[in-house]
mmCIF file with all atom_site columns, C-alpha atoms in Angstrom:
data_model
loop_
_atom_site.group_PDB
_atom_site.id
_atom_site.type_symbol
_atom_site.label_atom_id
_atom_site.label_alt_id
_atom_site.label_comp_id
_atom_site.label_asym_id
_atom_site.label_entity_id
_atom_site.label_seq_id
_atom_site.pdbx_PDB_ins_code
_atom_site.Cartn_x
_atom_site.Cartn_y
_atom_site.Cartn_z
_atom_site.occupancy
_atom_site.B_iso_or_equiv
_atom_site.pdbx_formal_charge
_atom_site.auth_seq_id
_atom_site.auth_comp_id
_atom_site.auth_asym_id
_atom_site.auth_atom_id
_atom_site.pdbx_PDB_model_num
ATOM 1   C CA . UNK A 1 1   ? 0.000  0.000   0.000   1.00 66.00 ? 1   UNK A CA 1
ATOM 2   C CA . UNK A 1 2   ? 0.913  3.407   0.803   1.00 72.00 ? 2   UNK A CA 1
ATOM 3   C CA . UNK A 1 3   ? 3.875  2.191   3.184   1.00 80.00 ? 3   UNK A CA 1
ATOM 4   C CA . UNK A 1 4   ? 5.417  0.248   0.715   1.00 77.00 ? 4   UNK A CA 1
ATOM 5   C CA . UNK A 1 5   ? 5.136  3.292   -2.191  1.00 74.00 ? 5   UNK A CA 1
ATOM 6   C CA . UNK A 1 6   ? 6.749  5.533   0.384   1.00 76.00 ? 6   UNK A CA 1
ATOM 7   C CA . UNK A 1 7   ? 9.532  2.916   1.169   1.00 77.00 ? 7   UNK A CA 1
ATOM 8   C CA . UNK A 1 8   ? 10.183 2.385   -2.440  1.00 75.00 ? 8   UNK A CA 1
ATOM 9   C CA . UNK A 1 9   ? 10.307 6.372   -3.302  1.00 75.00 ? 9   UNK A CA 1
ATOM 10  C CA . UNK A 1 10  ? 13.094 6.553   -0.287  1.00 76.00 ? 10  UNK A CA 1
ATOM 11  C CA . UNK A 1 11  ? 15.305 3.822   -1.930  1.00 75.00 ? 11  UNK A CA 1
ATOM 12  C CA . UNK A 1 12  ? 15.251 5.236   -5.091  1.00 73.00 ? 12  UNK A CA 1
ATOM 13  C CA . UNK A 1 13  ? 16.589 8.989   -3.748  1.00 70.00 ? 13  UNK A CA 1
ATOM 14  C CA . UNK A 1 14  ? 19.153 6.562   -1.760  1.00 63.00 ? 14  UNK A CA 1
ATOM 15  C CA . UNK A 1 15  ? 19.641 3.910   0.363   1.00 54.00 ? 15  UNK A CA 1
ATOM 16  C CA . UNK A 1 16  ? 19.800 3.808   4.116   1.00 54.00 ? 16  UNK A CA 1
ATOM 17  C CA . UNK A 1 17  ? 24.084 3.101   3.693   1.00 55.00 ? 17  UNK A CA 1
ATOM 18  C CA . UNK A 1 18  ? 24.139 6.354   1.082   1.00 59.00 ? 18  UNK A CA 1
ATOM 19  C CA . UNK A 1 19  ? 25.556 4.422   -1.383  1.00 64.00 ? 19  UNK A CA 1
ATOM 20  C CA . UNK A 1 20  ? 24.114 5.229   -4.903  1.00 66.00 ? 20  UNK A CA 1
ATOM 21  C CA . UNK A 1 21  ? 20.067 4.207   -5.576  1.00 66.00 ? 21  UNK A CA 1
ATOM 22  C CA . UNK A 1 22  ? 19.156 1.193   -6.452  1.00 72.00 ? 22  UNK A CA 1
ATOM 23  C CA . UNK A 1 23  ? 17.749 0.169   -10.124 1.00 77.00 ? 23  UNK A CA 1
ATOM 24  C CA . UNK A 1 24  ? 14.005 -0.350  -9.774  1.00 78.00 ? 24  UNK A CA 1
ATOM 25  C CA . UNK A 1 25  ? 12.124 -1.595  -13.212 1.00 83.00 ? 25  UNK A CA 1
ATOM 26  C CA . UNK A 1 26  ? 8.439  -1.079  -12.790 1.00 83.00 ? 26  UNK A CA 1
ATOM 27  C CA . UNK A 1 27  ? 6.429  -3.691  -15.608 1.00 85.00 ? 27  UNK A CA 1
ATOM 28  C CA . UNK A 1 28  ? 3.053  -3.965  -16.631 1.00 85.00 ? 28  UNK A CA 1
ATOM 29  C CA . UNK A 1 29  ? 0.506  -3.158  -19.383 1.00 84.00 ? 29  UNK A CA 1
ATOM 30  C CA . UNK A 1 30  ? 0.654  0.566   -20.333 1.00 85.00 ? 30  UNK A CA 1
ATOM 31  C CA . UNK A 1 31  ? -3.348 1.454   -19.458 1.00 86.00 ? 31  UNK A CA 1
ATOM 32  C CA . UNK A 1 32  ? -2.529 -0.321  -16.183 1.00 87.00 ? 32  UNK A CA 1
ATOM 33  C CA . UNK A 1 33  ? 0.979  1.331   -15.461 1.00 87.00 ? 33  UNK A CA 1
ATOM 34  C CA . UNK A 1 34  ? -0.331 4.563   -16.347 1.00 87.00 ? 34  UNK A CA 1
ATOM 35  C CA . UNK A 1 35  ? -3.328 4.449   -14.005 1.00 90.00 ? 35  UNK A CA 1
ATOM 36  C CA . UNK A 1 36  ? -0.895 3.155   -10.940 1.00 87.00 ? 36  UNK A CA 1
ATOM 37  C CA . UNK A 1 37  ? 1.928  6.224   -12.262 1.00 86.00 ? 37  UNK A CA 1
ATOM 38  C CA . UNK A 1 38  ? -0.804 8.520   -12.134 1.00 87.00 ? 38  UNK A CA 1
ATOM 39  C CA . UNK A 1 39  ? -1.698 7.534   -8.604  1.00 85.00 ? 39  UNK A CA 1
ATOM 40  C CA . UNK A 1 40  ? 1.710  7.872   -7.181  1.00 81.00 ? 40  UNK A CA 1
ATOM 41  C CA . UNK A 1 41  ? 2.890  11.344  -9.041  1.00 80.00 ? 41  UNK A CA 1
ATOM 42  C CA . UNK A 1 42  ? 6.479  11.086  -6.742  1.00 79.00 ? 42  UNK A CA 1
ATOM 43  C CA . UNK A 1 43  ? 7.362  7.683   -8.835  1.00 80.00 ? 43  UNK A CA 1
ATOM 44  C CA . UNK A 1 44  ? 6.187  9.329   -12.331 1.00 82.00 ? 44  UNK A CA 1
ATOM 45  C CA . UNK A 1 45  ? 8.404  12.112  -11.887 1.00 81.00 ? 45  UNK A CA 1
ATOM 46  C CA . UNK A 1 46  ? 11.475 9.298   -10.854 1.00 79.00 ? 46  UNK A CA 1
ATOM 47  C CA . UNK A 1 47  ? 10.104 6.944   -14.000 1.00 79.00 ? 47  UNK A CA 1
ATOM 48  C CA . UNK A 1 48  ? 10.615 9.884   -17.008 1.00 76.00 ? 48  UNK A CA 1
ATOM 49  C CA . UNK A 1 49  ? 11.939 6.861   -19.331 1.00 81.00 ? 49  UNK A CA 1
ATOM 50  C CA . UNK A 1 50  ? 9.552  4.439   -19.967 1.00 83.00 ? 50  UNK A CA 1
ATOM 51  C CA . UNK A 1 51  ? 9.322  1.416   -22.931 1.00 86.00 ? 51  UNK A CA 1
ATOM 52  C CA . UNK A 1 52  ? 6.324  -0.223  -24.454 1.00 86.00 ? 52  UNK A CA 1
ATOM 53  C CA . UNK A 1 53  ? 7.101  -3.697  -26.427 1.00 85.00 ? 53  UNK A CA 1
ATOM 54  C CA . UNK A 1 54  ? 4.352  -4.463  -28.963 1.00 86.00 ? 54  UNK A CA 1
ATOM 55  C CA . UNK A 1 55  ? 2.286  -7.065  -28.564 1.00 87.00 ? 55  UNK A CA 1
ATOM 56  C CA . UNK A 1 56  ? 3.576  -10.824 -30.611 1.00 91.00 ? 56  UNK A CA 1
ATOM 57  C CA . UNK A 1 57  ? 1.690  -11.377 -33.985 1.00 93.00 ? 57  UNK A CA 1
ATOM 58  C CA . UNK A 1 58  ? -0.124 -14.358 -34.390 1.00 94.00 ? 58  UNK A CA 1
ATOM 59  C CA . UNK A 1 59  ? 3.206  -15.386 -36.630 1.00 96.00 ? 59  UNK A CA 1
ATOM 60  C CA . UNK A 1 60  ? 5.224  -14.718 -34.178 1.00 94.00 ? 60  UNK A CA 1
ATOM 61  C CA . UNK A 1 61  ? 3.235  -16.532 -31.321 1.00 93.00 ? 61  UNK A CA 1
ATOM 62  C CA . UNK A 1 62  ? 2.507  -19.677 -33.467 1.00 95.00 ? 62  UNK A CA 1
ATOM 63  C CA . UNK A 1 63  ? 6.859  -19.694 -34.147 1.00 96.00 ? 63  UNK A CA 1
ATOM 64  C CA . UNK A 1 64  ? 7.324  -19.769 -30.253 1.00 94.00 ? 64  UNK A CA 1
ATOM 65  C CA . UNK A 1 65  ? 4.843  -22.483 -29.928 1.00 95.00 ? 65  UNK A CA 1
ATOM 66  C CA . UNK A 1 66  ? 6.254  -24.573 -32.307 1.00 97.00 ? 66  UNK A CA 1
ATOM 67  C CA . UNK A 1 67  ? 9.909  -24.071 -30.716 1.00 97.00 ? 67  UNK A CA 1
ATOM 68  C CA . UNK A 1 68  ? 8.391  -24.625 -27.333 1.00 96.00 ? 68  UNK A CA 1
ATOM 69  C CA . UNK A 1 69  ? 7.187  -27.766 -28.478 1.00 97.00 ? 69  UNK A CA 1
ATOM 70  C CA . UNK A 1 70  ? 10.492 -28.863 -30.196 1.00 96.00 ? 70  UNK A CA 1
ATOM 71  C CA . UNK A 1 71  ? 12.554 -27.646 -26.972 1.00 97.00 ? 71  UNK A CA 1
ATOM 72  C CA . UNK A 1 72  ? 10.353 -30.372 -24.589 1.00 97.00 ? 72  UNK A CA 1
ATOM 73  C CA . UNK A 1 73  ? 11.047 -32.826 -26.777 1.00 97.00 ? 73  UNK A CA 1
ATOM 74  C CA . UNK A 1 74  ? 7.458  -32.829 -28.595 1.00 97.00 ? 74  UNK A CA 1
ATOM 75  C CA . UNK A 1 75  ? 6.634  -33.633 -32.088 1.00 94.00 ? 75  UNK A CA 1
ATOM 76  C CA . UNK A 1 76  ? 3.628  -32.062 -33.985 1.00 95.00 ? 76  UNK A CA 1
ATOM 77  C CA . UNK A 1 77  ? 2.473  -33.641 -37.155 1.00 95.00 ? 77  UNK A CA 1
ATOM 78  C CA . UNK A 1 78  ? 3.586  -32.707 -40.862 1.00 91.00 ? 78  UNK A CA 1
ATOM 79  C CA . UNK A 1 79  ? 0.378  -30.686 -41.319 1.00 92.00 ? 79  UNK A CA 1
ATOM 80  C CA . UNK A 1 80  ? 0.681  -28.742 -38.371 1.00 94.00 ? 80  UNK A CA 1
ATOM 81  C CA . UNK A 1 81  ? 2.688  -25.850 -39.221 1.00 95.00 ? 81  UNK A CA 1
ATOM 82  C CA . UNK A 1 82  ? 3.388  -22.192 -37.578 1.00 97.00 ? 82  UNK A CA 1
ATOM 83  C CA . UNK A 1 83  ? 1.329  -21.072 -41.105 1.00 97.00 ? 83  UNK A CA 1
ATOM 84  C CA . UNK A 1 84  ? -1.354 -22.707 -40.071 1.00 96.00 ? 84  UNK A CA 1
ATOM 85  C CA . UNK A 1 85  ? -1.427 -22.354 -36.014 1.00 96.00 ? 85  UNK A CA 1
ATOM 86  C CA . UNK A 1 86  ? -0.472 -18.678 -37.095 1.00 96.00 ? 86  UNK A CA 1
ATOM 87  C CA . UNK A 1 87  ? -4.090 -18.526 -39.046 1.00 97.00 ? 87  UNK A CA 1
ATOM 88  C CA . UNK A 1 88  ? -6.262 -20.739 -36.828 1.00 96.00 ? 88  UNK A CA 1
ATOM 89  C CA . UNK A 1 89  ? -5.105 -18.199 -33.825 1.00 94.00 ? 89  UNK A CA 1
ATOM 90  C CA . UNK A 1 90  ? -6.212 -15.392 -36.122 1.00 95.00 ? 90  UNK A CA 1
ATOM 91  C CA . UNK A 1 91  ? -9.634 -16.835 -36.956 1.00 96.00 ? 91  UNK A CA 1
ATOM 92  C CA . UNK A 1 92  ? -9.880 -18.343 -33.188 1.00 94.00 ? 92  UNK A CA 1
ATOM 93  C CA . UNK A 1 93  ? -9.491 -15.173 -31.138 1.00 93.00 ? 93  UNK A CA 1
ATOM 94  C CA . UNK A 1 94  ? -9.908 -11.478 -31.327 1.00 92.00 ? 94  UNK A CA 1
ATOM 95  C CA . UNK A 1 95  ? -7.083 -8.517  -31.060 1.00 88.00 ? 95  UNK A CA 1
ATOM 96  C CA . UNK A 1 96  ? -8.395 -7.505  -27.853 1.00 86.00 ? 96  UNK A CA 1
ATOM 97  C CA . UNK A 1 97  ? -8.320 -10.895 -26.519 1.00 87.00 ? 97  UNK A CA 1
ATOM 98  C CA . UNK A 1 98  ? -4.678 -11.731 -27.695 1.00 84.00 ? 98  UNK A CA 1
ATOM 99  C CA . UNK A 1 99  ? -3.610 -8.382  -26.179 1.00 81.00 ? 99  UNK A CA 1
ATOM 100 C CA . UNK A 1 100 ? -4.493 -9.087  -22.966 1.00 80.00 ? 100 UNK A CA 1
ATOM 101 C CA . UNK A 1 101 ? -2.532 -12.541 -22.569 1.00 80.00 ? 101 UNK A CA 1
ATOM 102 C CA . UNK A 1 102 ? 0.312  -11.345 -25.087 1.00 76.00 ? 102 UNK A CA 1
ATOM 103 C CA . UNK A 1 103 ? 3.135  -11.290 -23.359 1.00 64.00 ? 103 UNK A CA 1
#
């Protein structure tokens, strides 16, 4: 809660030893990190560099399937490949849907 905002703000302007501040990395989706920046205006002002990753493509997610599957030791069949897991996971879901378990 509050405590713990307040403890993190003091680490970051410096540490109980006075050594230089640690290297906090705050992550989460942007809608979400921007509601919890806005709440706590002392860690937006120490956060002025942020990064946003795009989501995966349906490509891109069907390719690290497949080499998750290969990397246990799995085998798919002949037919199944990232072209078509890359189409059924456009037809089977919805952007909105992907982009909130996209990782």
């Amino acid at each position: 809660g509050n405590d713990a905002m307040g403890e993190i703000i003091r680490s970051i302007d410096t540490d109980e030893a006075g050594r230089d501040s640690p290297l906090v990395i705050l992550a989460g989706f942007p809608t979400e990190m921007n509601l919890f920046l806005a709440r706590h205006e002392d860690l937006r002002r120490r956060f002025d560099v942020t990064f946003e990753f795009p989501d995966y493509t349906c490509q891109e997610l069907a390719e690290i399937f497949v080499d998750l599957v290969h990397a246990k030791g799995f085998y798919l069949e002949e037919s199944i490949r990232v072209e078509y897991l890359a189409k059924l996971l456009e037809r089977q879901t919805v952007d909105r849907w992907r982009s909130e378990r996209n990782g």
